[in-house]
CSV table of C-alpha atoms in Angstrom, one decimal:
chain,number,residue,atom,x,y,z
A,9,MET,CA,-80.3,-31.7,-76.5
A,10,SER,CA,-82.0,-29.5,-74.0
A,11,SER,CA,-85.6,-28.5,-74.9
A,12,LEU,CA,-84.4,-24.9,-74.5
A,13,ILE,CA,-82.6,-25.0,-77.8
A,14,HIS,CA,-83.7,-26.7,-81.0
A,15,PRO,CA,-81.1,-28.4,-83.2
A,16,ASP,CA,-82.4,-26.5,-86.2
A,17,ARG,CA,-82.6,-23.1,-84.6
A,18,LEU,CA,-81.9,-20.2,-86.9
A,19,LEU,CA,-81.6,-22.5,-90.0
A,20,PRO,CA,-83.8,-21.7,-93.0
A,21,ALA,CA,-87.5,-22.8,-92.7
A,22,ASP,CA,-87.6,-24.2,-96.3
A,23,PRO,CA,-86.9,-27.9,-95.9
A,24,SER,CA,-84.7,-28.2,-99.0
A,25,VAL,CA,-82.6,-25.2,-98.1
A,26,ARG,CA,-82.4,-26.4,-94.5
A,27,ALA,CA,-81.0,-29.7,-95.5
A,28,VAL,CA,-78.1,-28.0,-97.3
A,29,ALA,CA,-77.6,-25.6,-94.3
A,30,ARG,CA,-77.4,-28.6,-92.0
A,31,ARG,CA,-74.7,-30.2,-94.0
A,32,LEU,CA,-72.7,-26.9,-94.1
A,33,TYR,CA,-73.2,-26.4,-90.4
A,34,ALA,CA,-71.9,-29.9,-89.7
A,35,GLU,CA,-68.6,-28.8,-91.3
A,36,VAL,CA,-68.1,-25.8,-89.0
A,37,GLU,CA,-70.0,-26.5,-85.8
A,38,ALA,CA,-66.9,-27.9,-84.0
A,39,LEU,CA,-64.2,-25.6,-85.4
A,40,PRO,CA,-62.2,-23.8,-82.7
A,41,ILE,CA,-63.3,-20.3,-81.7
A,42,VAL,CA,-61.1,-17.4,-82.8
A,43,SER,CA,-62.2,-14.3,-80.8
A,44,PRO,CA,-60.0,-11.5,-82.2
A,45,HIS,CA,-61.9,-8.6,-80.6
A,46,GLY,CA,-63.7,-8.3,-77.3
A,47,HIS,CA,-63.9,-7.0,-73.8
A,48,THR,CA,-63.7,-9.9,-71.4
A,49,ASP,CA,-61.6,-9.3,-68.3
A,50,PRO,CA,-58.1,-10.7,-68.5
A,51,ARG,CA,-58.1,-11.1,-64.7
A,52,TRP,CA,-60.5,-14.0,-65.2
A,53,TYR,CA,-57.8,-15.9,-67.0
A,54,ALA,CA,-55.0,-14.6,-64.9
A,55,PHE,CA,-56.3,-15.6,-61.5
A,56,ASN,CA,-58.8,-18.3,-62.5
A,57,GLU,CA,-61.2,-17.7,-59.6
A,58,ASN,CA,-64.7,-19.1,-59.4
A,59,PHE,CA,-67.4,-16.7,-60.7
A,60,PRO,CA,-69.2,-15.5,-57.6
A,61,ASP,CA,-72.8,-16.4,-58.4
A,62,PRO,CA,-75.3,-16.6,-61.3
A,63,ALA,CA,-76.3,-12.9,-61.1
A,64,ARG,CA,-72.7,-11.7,-61.3
A,65,LEU,CA,-72.0,-14.0,-64.2
A,66,PHE,CA,-75.1,-13.2,-66.3
A,67,VAL,CA,-76.7,-10.0,-65.2
A,68,VAL,CA,-74.5,-7.5,-63.4
A,69,PRO,CA,-71.7,-7.2,-66.1
A,70,ASP,CA,-73.9,-7.5,-69.2
A,71,HIS,CA,-75.2,-4.3,-70.7
A,72,TYR,CA,-77.4,-6.2,-73.1
A,73,VAL,CA,-79.2,-7.6,-70.1
A,74,PHE,CA,-79.5,-4.7,-67.8
A,75,ARG,CA,-80.4,-2.1,-70.5
A,76,MET,CA,-83.5,-4.1,-71.4
A,77,LEU,CA,-84.6,-4.3,-67.8
A,78,TYR,CA,-83.8,-0.6,-67.2
A,79,SER,CA,-86.0,0.2,-70.3
A,80,GLN,CA,-88.9,-1.2,-68.3
A,81,GLY,CA,-88.3,1.0,-65.3
A,82,ILE,CA,-86.1,-1.4,-63.2
A,83,PRO,CA,-83.4,0.7,-61.5
A,84,LEU,CA,-79.8,-0.4,-62.2
A,85,GLU,CA,-79.2,-0.3,-58.4
A,86,LYS,CA,-81.7,-3.2,-58.0
A,87,LEU,CA,-79.6,-5.2,-60.6
A,88,GLY,CA,-76.4,-4.8,-58.6
A,89,VAL,CA,-74.7,-2.5,-61.2
A,90,PRO,CA,-72.0,-0.7,-59.3
A,91,ARG,CA,-72.4,3.1,-58.9
A,92,ALA,CA,-69.6,5.4,-59.7
A,93,ASP,CA,-69.8,7.0,-56.3
A,94,GLY,CA,-69.7,3.7,-54.5
A,95,GLY,CA,-73.3,4.2,-53.4
A,96,ALA,CA,-75.6,1.3,-52.3
A,97,THR,CA,-76.7,-1.2,-54.8
A,98,GLU,CA,-78.3,-4.7,-54.4
A,99,GLN,CA,-75.7,-7.2,-53.3
A,100,ASP,CA,-77.9,-10.3,-52.9
A,101,GLY,CA,-77.2,-12.3,-56.0
A,102,ARG,CA,-80.4,-14.3,-55.5
A,103,ALA,CA,-82.5,-11.2,-55.3
A,104,ILE,CA,-81.0,-9.8,-58.5
A,105,TRP,CA,-81.5,-13.2,-60.2
A,106,ARG,CA,-85.2,-13.4,-59.1
A,107,LEU,CA,-85.8,-9.9,-60.6
A,108,PHE,CA,-84.1,-10.9,-63.8
A,109,ALA,CA,-86.0,-14.2,-64.0
A,110,ALA,CA,-89.4,-12.5,-63.3
A,111,ASN,CA,-88.7,-10.3,-66.3
A,112,TYR,CA,-87.2,-12.9,-68.7
A,113,HIS,CA,-90.1,-12.5,-71.0
A,114,LEU,CA,-88.8,-9.0,-72.0
A,115,PHE,CA,-86.0,-10.8,-74.0
A,116,ARG,CA,-88.4,-12.7,-76.3
A,117,GLY,CA,-87.3,-12.4,-79.9
A,118,THR,CA,-83.9,-10.8,-79.0
A,119,PRO,CA,-80.5,-12.2,-79.6
A,120,THR,CA,-79.8,-11.9,-75.9
A,121,ARG,CA,-82.5,-14.5,-75.3
A,122,ALA,CA,-80.8,-16.9,-77.8
A,123,TRP,CA,-77.4,-16.4,-76.1
A,124,LEU,CA,-78.7,-16.9,-72.6
A,125,ASP,CA,-80.8,-20.0,-73.5
A,126,HIS,CA,-77.7,-21.5,-75.3
A,127,ALA,CA,-75.6,-20.9,-72.2
A,128,PHE,CA,-78.3,-22.2,-69.8
A,129,ALA,CA,-78.7,-25.4,-71.8
A,130,THR,CA,-75.2,-26.2,-72.9
A,131,LEU,CA,-73.3,-25.1,-69.9
A,132,PHE,CA,-75.6,-25.8,-67.0
A,133,GLY,CA,-78.1,-28.3,-68.4
A,134,LEU,CA,-81.2,-26.3,-67.7
A,135,GLU,CA,-84.3,-27.9,-69.3
A,136,GLU,CA,-87.0,-25.3,-68.5
A,137,ARG,CA,-87.3,-21.8,-69.6
A,138,LEU,CA,-86.3,-19.2,-67.0
A,139,SER,CA,-89.2,-17.6,-65.2
A,140,GLU,CA,-90.3,-16.4,-61.8
A,141,ARG,CA,-91.4,-20.0,-61.1
A,142,THR,CA,-88.1,-21.6,-62.1
A,143,ALA,CA,-85.8,-18.8,-60.8
A,144,ASP,CA,-84.6,-20.4,-57.6
A,145,ALA,CA,-84.1,-23.9,-59.0
A,146,ALA,CA,-82.0,-22.4,-61.9
A,147,TYR,CA,-80.1,-20.3,-59.5
A,148,ASP,CA,-79.3,-23.2,-57.2
A,149,LEU,CA,-78.1,-25.4,-60.1
A,150,ILE,CA,-75.9,-22.8,-61.6
A,151,ALA,CA,-74.5,-21.6,-58.3
A,152,GLU,CA,-73.6,-25.2,-57.4
A,153,LYS,CA,-71.8,-25.7,-60.7
A,154,LEU,CA,-70.0,-22.4,-60.5
A,155,GLN,CA,-68.1,-23.6,-57.4
A,156,GLN,CA,-66.7,-26.6,-59.3
A,157,GLU,CA,-63.3,-26.6,-60.9
A,158,ALA,CA,-64.8,-27.4,-64.3
A,159,PHE,CA,-66.6,-24.0,-64.3
A,160,ARG,CA,-63.6,-21.8,-63.5
A,161,PRO,CA,-62.6,-19.4,-66.4
A,162,ARG,CA,-59.6,-21.5,-67.7
A,163,ALA,CA,-61.7,-24.7,-67.8
A,164,LEU,CA,-64.5,-22.9,-69.6
A,165,PHE,CA,-62.0,-21.4,-72.0
A,166,GLU,CA,-60.9,-24.9,-72.9
A,167,ARG,CA,-64.4,-26.3,-72.9
A,168,PHE,CA,-65.5,-23.5,-75.3
A,169,ASN,CA,-62.7,-24.6,-77.6
A,170,ILE,CA,-61.2,-21.1,-77.7
A,171,GLU,CA,-58.0,-21.1,-79.7
A,172,VAL,CA,-57.3,-17.4,-79.0
A,173,ILE,CA,-59.1,-14.5,-77.5
A,174,ALA,CA,-58.2,-10.8,-77.5
A,175,THR,CA,-59.0,-8.5,-74.7
A,176,THR,CA,-58.9,-4.7,-75.1
A,177,GLU,CA,-56.9,-2.4,-72.9
A,178,SER,CA,-56.0,1.3,-72.7
A,179,PRO,CA,-52.5,2.6,-73.1
A,180,LEU,CA,-52.7,3.5,-69.4
A,181,ASP,CA,-53.1,-0.2,-68.5
A,182,ASP,CA,-50.0,-1.8,-67.1
A,183,LEU,CA,-51.2,-5.2,-68.5
A,184,ALA,CA,-50.4,-6.8,-65.2
A,185,ALA,CA,-53.2,-9.4,-65.8
A,186,HIS,CA,-51.6,-10.4,-69.0
A,187,ALA,CA,-48.2,-10.7,-67.3
A,188,GLU,CA,-49.8,-12.9,-64.7
A,189,ILE,CA,-51.3,-15.2,-67.4
A,190,ARG,CA,-47.9,-15.5,-69.0
A,191,ALA,CA,-46.1,-16.2,-65.7
A,192,SER,CA,-48.7,-18.9,-64.8
A,193,GLY,CA,-47.6,-21.2,-67.5
A,194,TRP,CA,-51.2,-21.9,-68.5
A,195,GLY,CA,-51.5,-22.8,-72.2
A,196,GLY,CA,-54.6,-20.7,-73.1
A,197,ARG,CA,-53.8,-18.0,-75.6
A,198,VAL,CA,-55.0,-14.5,-74.4
A,199,VAL,CA,-53.7,-11.5,-76.2
A,200,THR,CA,-54.3,-7.8,-75.7
A,201,ALA,CA,-55.3,-5.0,-78.1
A,202,TYR,CA,-54.4,-1.3,-78.1
A,203,ARG,CA,-57.4,1.0,-77.5
A,204,PRO,CA,-56.0,4.6,-77.2
A,205,ASP,CA,-59.3,6.5,-76.8
A,206,PRO,CA,-58.5,7.9,-73.3
A,207,VAL,CA,-55.4,9.7,-74.7
A,208,VAL,CA,-56.7,10.4,-78.2
A,209,ASP,CA,-60.2,11.8,-77.6
A,210,PRO,CA,-60.0,15.4,-76.1
A,211,GLU,CA,-63.6,14.9,-75.0
A,212,PHE,CA,-62.8,11.8,-73.0
A,213,GLU,CA,-63.2,12.4,-69.3
A,214,GLY,CA,-59.9,13.2,-67.6
A,215,PHE,CA,-58.1,13.7,-71.0
A,216,THR,CA,-55.4,16.0,-69.6
A,217,ALA,CA,-54.7,13.8,-66.6
A,218,ASN,CA,-54.6,10.8,-68.9
A,219,LEU,CA,-51.9,12.5,-71.0
A,220,ALA,CA,-49.9,13.2,-67.9
A,221,ARG,CA,-50.1,9.6,-66.8
A,222,PHE,CA,-49.2,8.6,-70.4
A,223,GLY,CA,-46.0,10.6,-70.1
A,224,GLU,CA,-45.2,9.0,-66.7
A,225,ILE,CA,-45.6,5.5,-68.1
A,226,THR,CA,-43.5,6.1,-71.3
A,227,GLY,CA,-40.9,8.7,-70.1
A,228,GLU,CA,-41.9,10.9,-73.0
A,229,ASP,CA,-43.1,14.5,-73.0
A,230,THR,CA,-46.7,13.8,-73.9
A,231,PHE,CA,-47.5,17.5,-74.0
A,232,SER,CA,-45.3,18.0,-77.0
A,233,TRP,CA,-46.5,16.7,-80.4
A,234,SER,CA,-43.3,14.7,-81.1
A,235,GLY,CA,-43.2,13.2,-77.5
A,236,TYR,CA,-46.9,12.3,-77.7
A,237,LEU,CA,-46.4,10.4,-80.9
A,238,ALA,CA,-43.3,8.7,-79.5
A,239,ALA,CA,-45.3,7.6,-76.5
A,240,HIS,CA,-47.9,5.9,-78.7
A,241,ARG,CA,-45.1,4.0,-80.5
A,242,LYS,CA,-43.6,2.9,-77.2
A,243,ARG,CA,-46.9,1.6,-75.9
A,244,ARG,CA,-47.8,-0.1,-79.1
A,245,ALA,CA,-44.5,-1.9,-79.0
A,246,PHE,CA,-45.1,-2.9,-75.3
A,247,PHE,CA,-48.6,-4.2,-76.2
A,248,LYS,CA,-47.1,-6.3,-78.9
A,249,THR,CA,-44.9,-8.0,-76.3
A,250,PHE,CA,-48.2,-9.3,-74.8
A,251,GLY,CA,-49.4,-10.6,-78.1
A,252,ALA,CA,-51.3,-7.6,-79.5
A,253,THR,CA,-52.0,-7.9,-83.2
A,254,SER,CA,-54.5,-5.0,-83.4
A,255,THR,CA,-55.5,-1.6,-82.4
A,256,ASP,CA,-59.1,-0.4,-81.9
A,257,HIS,CA,-60.6,3.1,-82.1
A,258,GLY,CA,-64.1,3.9,-80.8
A,259,HIS,CA,-64.7,7.3,-82.3
A,260,PRO,CA,-68.0,9.2,-82.6
A,261,THR,CA,-67.6,9.4,-86.4
A,262,ALA,CA,-65.4,7.9,-89.1
A,263,ALA,CA,-63.8,11.3,-89.9
A,264,THR,CA,-60.1,11.3,-90.8
A,265,PHE,CA,-57.8,14.2,-91.6
A,266,ASP,CA,-54.2,14.5,-92.9
A,267,LEU,CA,-52.9,17.8,-91.8
A,268,PRO,CA,-49.5,19.2,-92.7
A,269,PRO,CA,-47.1,18.6,-89.8
A,270,HIS,CA,-47.1,22.2,-88.6
A,271,GLU,CA,-50.9,22.3,-88.6
A,272,ALA,CA,-51.1,19.0,-86.7
A,273,GLU,CA,-48.7,20.3,-84.1
A,274,ALA,CA,-50.7,23.5,-83.7
A,275,LEU,CA,-53.9,21.5,-83.3
A,276,PHE,CA,-52.2,19.4,-80.6
A,277,ARG,CA,-51.2,22.6,-78.7
A,278,ARG,CA,-54.8,23.7,-78.8
A,279,VAL,CA,-56.3,20.5,-77.5
A,280,THR,CA,-53.8,20.3,-74.7
A,281,GLY,CA,-53.9,23.9,-73.8
A,282,ASN,CA,-55.7,25.6,-70.9
A,283,ALA,CA,-58.6,26.9,-73.0
A,284,PRO,CA,-61.7,24.6,-73.4
A,285,VAL,CA,-61.5,22.4,-76.5
A,286,SER,CA,-64.0,23.2,-79.2
A,287,ALA,CA,-66.1,20.4,-80.7
A,288,GLN,CA,-64.5,21.1,-84.0
A,289,ASP,CA,-61.0,20.8,-82.7
A,290,ALA,CA,-61.8,17.6,-80.9
A,291,GLU,CA,-63.2,16.0,-84.1
A,292,LEU,CA,-60.2,17.3,-86.1
A,293,PHE,CA,-57.8,15.8,-83.6
A,294,ARG,CA,-59.5,12.4,-83.4
A,295,GLY,CA,-59.5,12.3,-87.2
A,296,GLN,CA,-55.9,13.3,-87.5
A,297,MET,CA,-55.0,10.6,-85.0
A,298,LEU,CA,-56.7,7.9,-87.1
A,299,THR,CA,-54.4,8.8,-89.9
A,300,GLU,CA,-51.4,8.9,-87.6
A,301,MET,CA,-52.3,5.5,-86.2
A,302,ALA,CA,-52.7,4.1,-89.8
A,303,GLY,CA,-49.1,5.2,-90.4
A,304,MET,CA,-47.9,3.5,-87.3
A,305,SER,CA,-49.7,0.3,-88.3
A,306,LEU,CA,-47.8,0.3,-91.5
A,307,GLU,CA,-44.6,0.6,-89.4
A,308,ASP,CA,-45.4,-2.1,-86.7
A,309,GLY,CA,-47.9,-4.3,-88.5
A,310,LEU,CA,-50.8,-3.9,-86.0
A,311,VAL,CA,-54.2,-4.4,-87.7
A,312,MET,CA,-56.4,-1.3,-87.2
A,313,GLN,CA,-60.1,-1.4,-86.3
A,314,ILE,CA,-62.5,1.6,-86.4
A,315,HIS,CA,-65.7,1.3,-84.4
A,316,PRO,CA,-67.5,4.6,-85.1
A,317,GLY,CA,-71.0,5.8,-84.9
A,318,ALA,CA,-72.1,5.3,-81.3
A,319,VAL,CA,-73.3,8.4,-79.4
A,320,ARG,CA,-71.8,7.4,-76.1
A,321,ASN,CA,-73.4,7.9,-72.7
A,322,HIS,CA,-76.6,9.3,-74.3
A,323,ASN,CA,-78.3,9.2,-70.9
A,324,GLY,CA,-76.5,11.8,-68.8
A,325,GLN,CA,-78.1,10.8,-65.5
A,326,ILE,CA,-77.0,7.1,-66.0
A,327,PHE,CA,-73.5,8.2,-67.0
A,328,ALA,CA,-73.2,10.5,-63.9
A,329,ARG,CA,-74.4,7.7,-61.5
A,330,PHE,CA,-72.8,4.6,-63.1
A,331,GLY,CA,-70.2,5.7,-65.7
A,332,ARG,CA,-69.4,4.3,-69.1
A,333,ASP,CA,-70.7,1.2,-70.8
A,334,LYS,CA,-74.0,1.0,-69.0
A,335,GLY,CA,-76.3,0.4,-71.9
A,336,ALA,CA,-76.9,4.0,-72.8
A,337,ASP,CA,-74.9,4.2,-76.1
A,338,ILE,CA,-77.1,4.8,-79.1
A,339,PRO,CA,-76.3,4.3,-82.9
A,340,SER,CA,-76.0,7.4,-85.1
A,341,PRO,CA,-75.9,7.9,-88.9
A,342,THR,CA,-72.3,7.5,-90.1
A,343,GLU,CA,-70.7,8.6,-93.3
A,344,TYR,CA,-67.6,6.9,-94.6
A,345,VAL,CA,-66.9,7.8,-98.3
A,346,ARG,CA,-65.8,11.4,-97.6
A,347,ALA,CA,-64.8,10.8,-94.0
A,348,LEU,CA,-62.2,8.2,-94.8
A,349,LYS,CA,-60.8,9.8,-97.9
A,350,PRO,CA,-57.9,11.7,-96.3
A,351,LEU,CA,-56.7,8.5,-94.7
A,352,LEU,CA,-57.3,6.4,-97.8
A,353,ASP,CA,-55.6,9.0,-100.0
A,354,ARG,CA,-52.5,8.4,-98.0
A,355,PHE,CA,-52.7,4.7,-97.1
A,356,GLY,CA,-55.6,3.1,-98.8
A,357,ASN,CA,-53.5,1.5,-101.6
A,358,GLU,CA,-51.1,-0.1,-99.1
A,359,ALA,CA,-51.6,-3.9,-99.1
A,360,GLY,CA,-49.4,-4.0,-96.0
A,361,LEU,CA,-52.1,-2.2,-94.0
A,362,THR,CA,-55.3,-3.8,-92.8
A,363,LEU,CA,-58.0,-1.4,-91.7
A,364,ILE,CA,-61.2,-3.1,-90.5
A,365,LEU,CA,-64.4,-1.0,-90.7
A,366,PHE,CA,-67.4,-1.5,-88.5
A,367,THR,CA,-70.7,0.4,-88.5
A,368,LEU,CA,-73.9,0.8,-86.5
A,369,ASP,CA,-75.5,2.5,-89.6
A,370,GLU,CA,-76.8,-0.3,-91.8
A,371,THR,CA,-77.7,2.1,-94.5
A,372,SER,CA,-74.0,2.4,-95.3
A,373,TYR,CA,-73.5,-1.3,-96.0
A,374,ALA,CA,-74.4,-1.4,-99.7
A,375,ARG,CA,-74.0,2.3,-100.4
A,376,GLU,CA,-70.5,3.0,-98.9
A,377,LEU,CA,-68.8,0.2,-97.0
A,378,ALA,CA,-69.0,-2.7,-99.5
A,379,PRO,CA,-67.9,-0.5,-102.5
A,380,LEU,CA,-65.0,0.9,-100.4
A,381,ALA,CA,-63.8,-2.6,-99.2
A,382,GLY,CA,-64.4,-4.0,-102.7
A,383,HIS,CA,-61.8,-1.6,-104.0
A,384,TYR,CA,-59.1,-0.5,-101.5
A,385,PRO,CA,-56.5,-3.1,-100.7
A,386,ALA,CA,-56.2,-1.8,-97.1
A,387,LEU,CA,-59.9,-2.1,-96.2
A,388,ARG,CA,-61.8,-5.0,-94.8
A,389,LEU,CA,-65.4,-5.1,-93.4
A,390,GLY,CA,-65.9,-6.2,-89.8
A,391,PRO,CA,-69.0,-8.3,-89.1
A,392,ALA,CA,-72.4,-7.0,-88.0
A,393,TRP,CA,-71.7,-5.2,-84.8
A,394,TRP,CA,-73.3,-4.5,-81.4
A,395,PHE,CA,-77.0,-3.8,-82.0
A,396,HIS,CA,-76.8,-5.7,-85.2
A,397,ASP,CA,-74.9,-8.7,-83.8
A,398,SER,CA,-78.2,-10.6,-84.2
A,399,PRO,CA,-79.7,-13.2,-86.6
A,400,GLU,CA,-81.5,-10.5,-88.7
A,401,GLY,CA,-78.6,-8.1,-88.5
A,402,MET,CA,-76.2,-10.8,-89.8
A,403,LYS,CA,-78.5,-11.6,-92.7
A,404,ARG,CA,-78.8,-8.0,-93.7
A,405,PHE,CA,-75.0,-7.6,-93.5
A,406,ARG,CA,-74.4,-10.6,-95.9
A,407,ALA,CA,-77.3,-9.6,-98.2
A,408,MET,CA,-76.1,-6.0,-98.6
A,409,THR,CA,-72.3,-6.5,-98.8
A,410,THR,CA,-71.6,-9.8,-100.5
A,411,GLU,CA,-72.4,-8.8,-104.1
A,412,THR,CA,-70.0,-5.9,-104.0
A,413,ALA,CA,-67.3,-6.9,-101.5
A,414,GLY,CA,-67.6,-10.6,-101.7
A,415,PHE,CA,-66.8,-12.8,-98.7
A,416,TYR,CA,-63.0,-12.4,-98.7
A,417,ASN,CA,-63.1,-8.6,-98.1
A,418,THR,CA,-64.8,-9.4,-94.8
A,419,VAL,CA,-63.1,-10.8,-91.6
A,420,GLY,CA,-65.4,-13.5,-90.5
A,421,PHE,CA,-66.9,-13.1,-87.1
A,422,ASN,CA,-65.9,-11.6,-83.8
A,423,ASP,CA,-68.1,-11.6,-80.7
A,424,ASP,CA,-67.1,-8.3,-79.1
A,425,THR,CA,-68.5,-9.4,-75.8
A,426,ARG,CA,-68.0,-8.7,-72.1
A,427,ALA,CA,-70.1,-11.7,-71.2
A,428,PHE,CA,-67.9,-14.7,-71.0
A,429,PRO,CA,-70.7,-17.4,-71.3
A,430,SER,CA,-72.1,-15.8,-74.4
A,431,ILE,CA,-68.9,-16.5,-76.5
A,432,PRO,CA,-69.8,-19.9,-77.8
A,433,ALA,CA,-73.5,-18.9,-78.2
A,434,ARG,CA,-72.6,-15.9,-80.4
A,435,HIS,CA,-70.2,-17.8,-82.6
A,436,ASP,CA,-72.8,-20.6,-83.0
A,437,VAL,CA,-75.4,-18.0,-84.1
A,438,ALA,CA,-73.0,-16.6,-86.7
A,439,ARG,CA,-72.1,-20.0,-88.0
A,440,ARG,CA,-75.8,-21.0,-88.4
A,441,ILE,CA,-76.8,-17.7,-90.1
A,442,ASP,CA,-73.9,-17.9,-92.5
A,443,CYS,CA,-74.6,-21.5,-93.3
A,444,GLY,CA,-78.2,-20.6,-94.0
A,445,PHE,CA,-77.1,-17.7,-96.3
A,446,LEU,CA,-74.7,-20.0,-98.2
A,447,ALA,CA,-77.4,-22.7,-98.4
A,448,GLU,CA,-79.7,-20.2,-100.2
A,449,LEU,CA,-76.9,-19.5,-102.7
A,450,VAL,CA,-76.4,-23.3,-103.3
A,451,CYS,CA,-80.1,-23.9,-103.8
A,452,GLU,CA,-80.4,-21.0,-106.2
A,453,HIS,CA,-77.4,-22.5,-108.1
A,454,ARG,CA,-75.3,-19.5,-107.5
A,455,LEU,CA,-72.6,-21.4,-105.6
A,456,ASP,CA,-71.6,-25.1,-105.7
A,457,GLU,CA,-71.8,-26.9,-102.4
A,458,ASP,CA,-68.1,-27.7,-102.2
A,459,GLU,CA,-67.5,-23.9,-102.5
A,460,ALA,CA,-70.0,-23.2,-99.8
A,461,VAL,CA,-68.3,-25.6,-97.5
A,462,GLU,CA,-65.0,-23.8,-98.1
A,463,VAL,CA,-66.6,-20.4,-97.5
A,464,ALA,CA,-68.4,-21.5,-94.4
A,465,ARG,CA,-65.1,-22.7,-92.9
A,466,ASP,CA,-63.4,-19.4,-93.8
A,467,LEU,CA,-66.2,-17.3,-92.3
A,468,ALA,CA,-66.2,-19.3,-89.1
A,469,TYR,CA,-62.5,-19.6,-88.6
A,470,GLY,CA,-60.0,-18.8,-91.4
A,471,LEU,CA,-60.8,-15.2,-92.2
A,472,ALA,CA,-60.5,-14.0,-88.6
A,473,LYS,CA,-57.1,-15.7,-88.2
A,474,LYS,CA,-55.8,-14.2,-91.4
A,475,ALA,CA,-57.2,-10.7,-91.0
A,476,TYR,CA,-56.1,-10.3,-87.4
A,477,LYS,CA,-52.7,-12.1,-88.0
A,478,LEU,CA,-53.5,-14.7,-85.4
């Protein structure tokens, strides 16, 4: 084992509890990875090309990495992050890597550090902590290995023991990469997921043009309410042909509405008309569409995920220069009890619907989310997400939800990552933290160890497969 990662990392400090956690972890450590929600690029698996260099594997695409560096005044241009206008950015991978390595101390105590050290040690065999002194040696070792067949995406997919992974695509995506994967005959299971935000959110950039393209793709009149809904049904069915089992909705809030048909149609005319869309109408339309999508999920069986509560693109200058997903999304307080009631009044008692709720507002765990999921047959709780996909965040999630919702109204773990090498690291962190939580229950005589083994296996593997119909 590399000195970068300790075999007992993240397990409880108390020796007696740690001993139980070790036994539980031994039961789940080697289980296959089920990754039912994430943002890896399907082109990696389709074309199986070598990753270009260490910087473009670990730094340039990972907002967890470059947002921390930016917070210390390092321009994104110097980190090679592409500009929206095609302007100049650093292209020398070694220069980017040296800057990253010289500032590696910024990640002390963060989950990003744990993920990176895990990948450096287990994938590339690094023994020394990354620093300005070790930067070039680490770069050379990783760069050399990245040129080998064993480090291409498909080989890593198999090495990571990934049973299935879901990518996330817009209704405007032609899914050509998924078609290429299928045509290649490769045995790795990569499925898509339906993320309709660009044609559901009137405040999404290019919304009107997106609707026009949506109509071209589907052959429906997407500027009429009936044609617009029919277009969604067509694209959902198309996504299912490429393995989709879920939809995903990244709304600013969890608000849902259930308007009478004539009011919904009038709202649609307003948000697609020539007049500027008011913030109130945009929120009303997004919320109405969550209820419409829940109805469609009852029809076609797709699991529904809601990822609300991020104030997207908070830094306007960064959004203007670099676009979306550049580390400037910030959590916001999110209310669920009243927000979800219109949808739940209509569909919450349907055991045939699975609606998975996520949050960036941890104050809602015990007060709202656990009681809701502990009652409504349609609801399940997604794992600690994004800023809380961390050791302490996972502990807080289990502590605040288990007593009310139990384990079986949750869906195990998903890594929600864009950074391919972090996948096994993230799953390993979740398995260790869950085993530590279960070990505490065993040592407090609140759970027998044979039960803890069963729960650990379900949290690591079984619940995600069941909830996402994989």
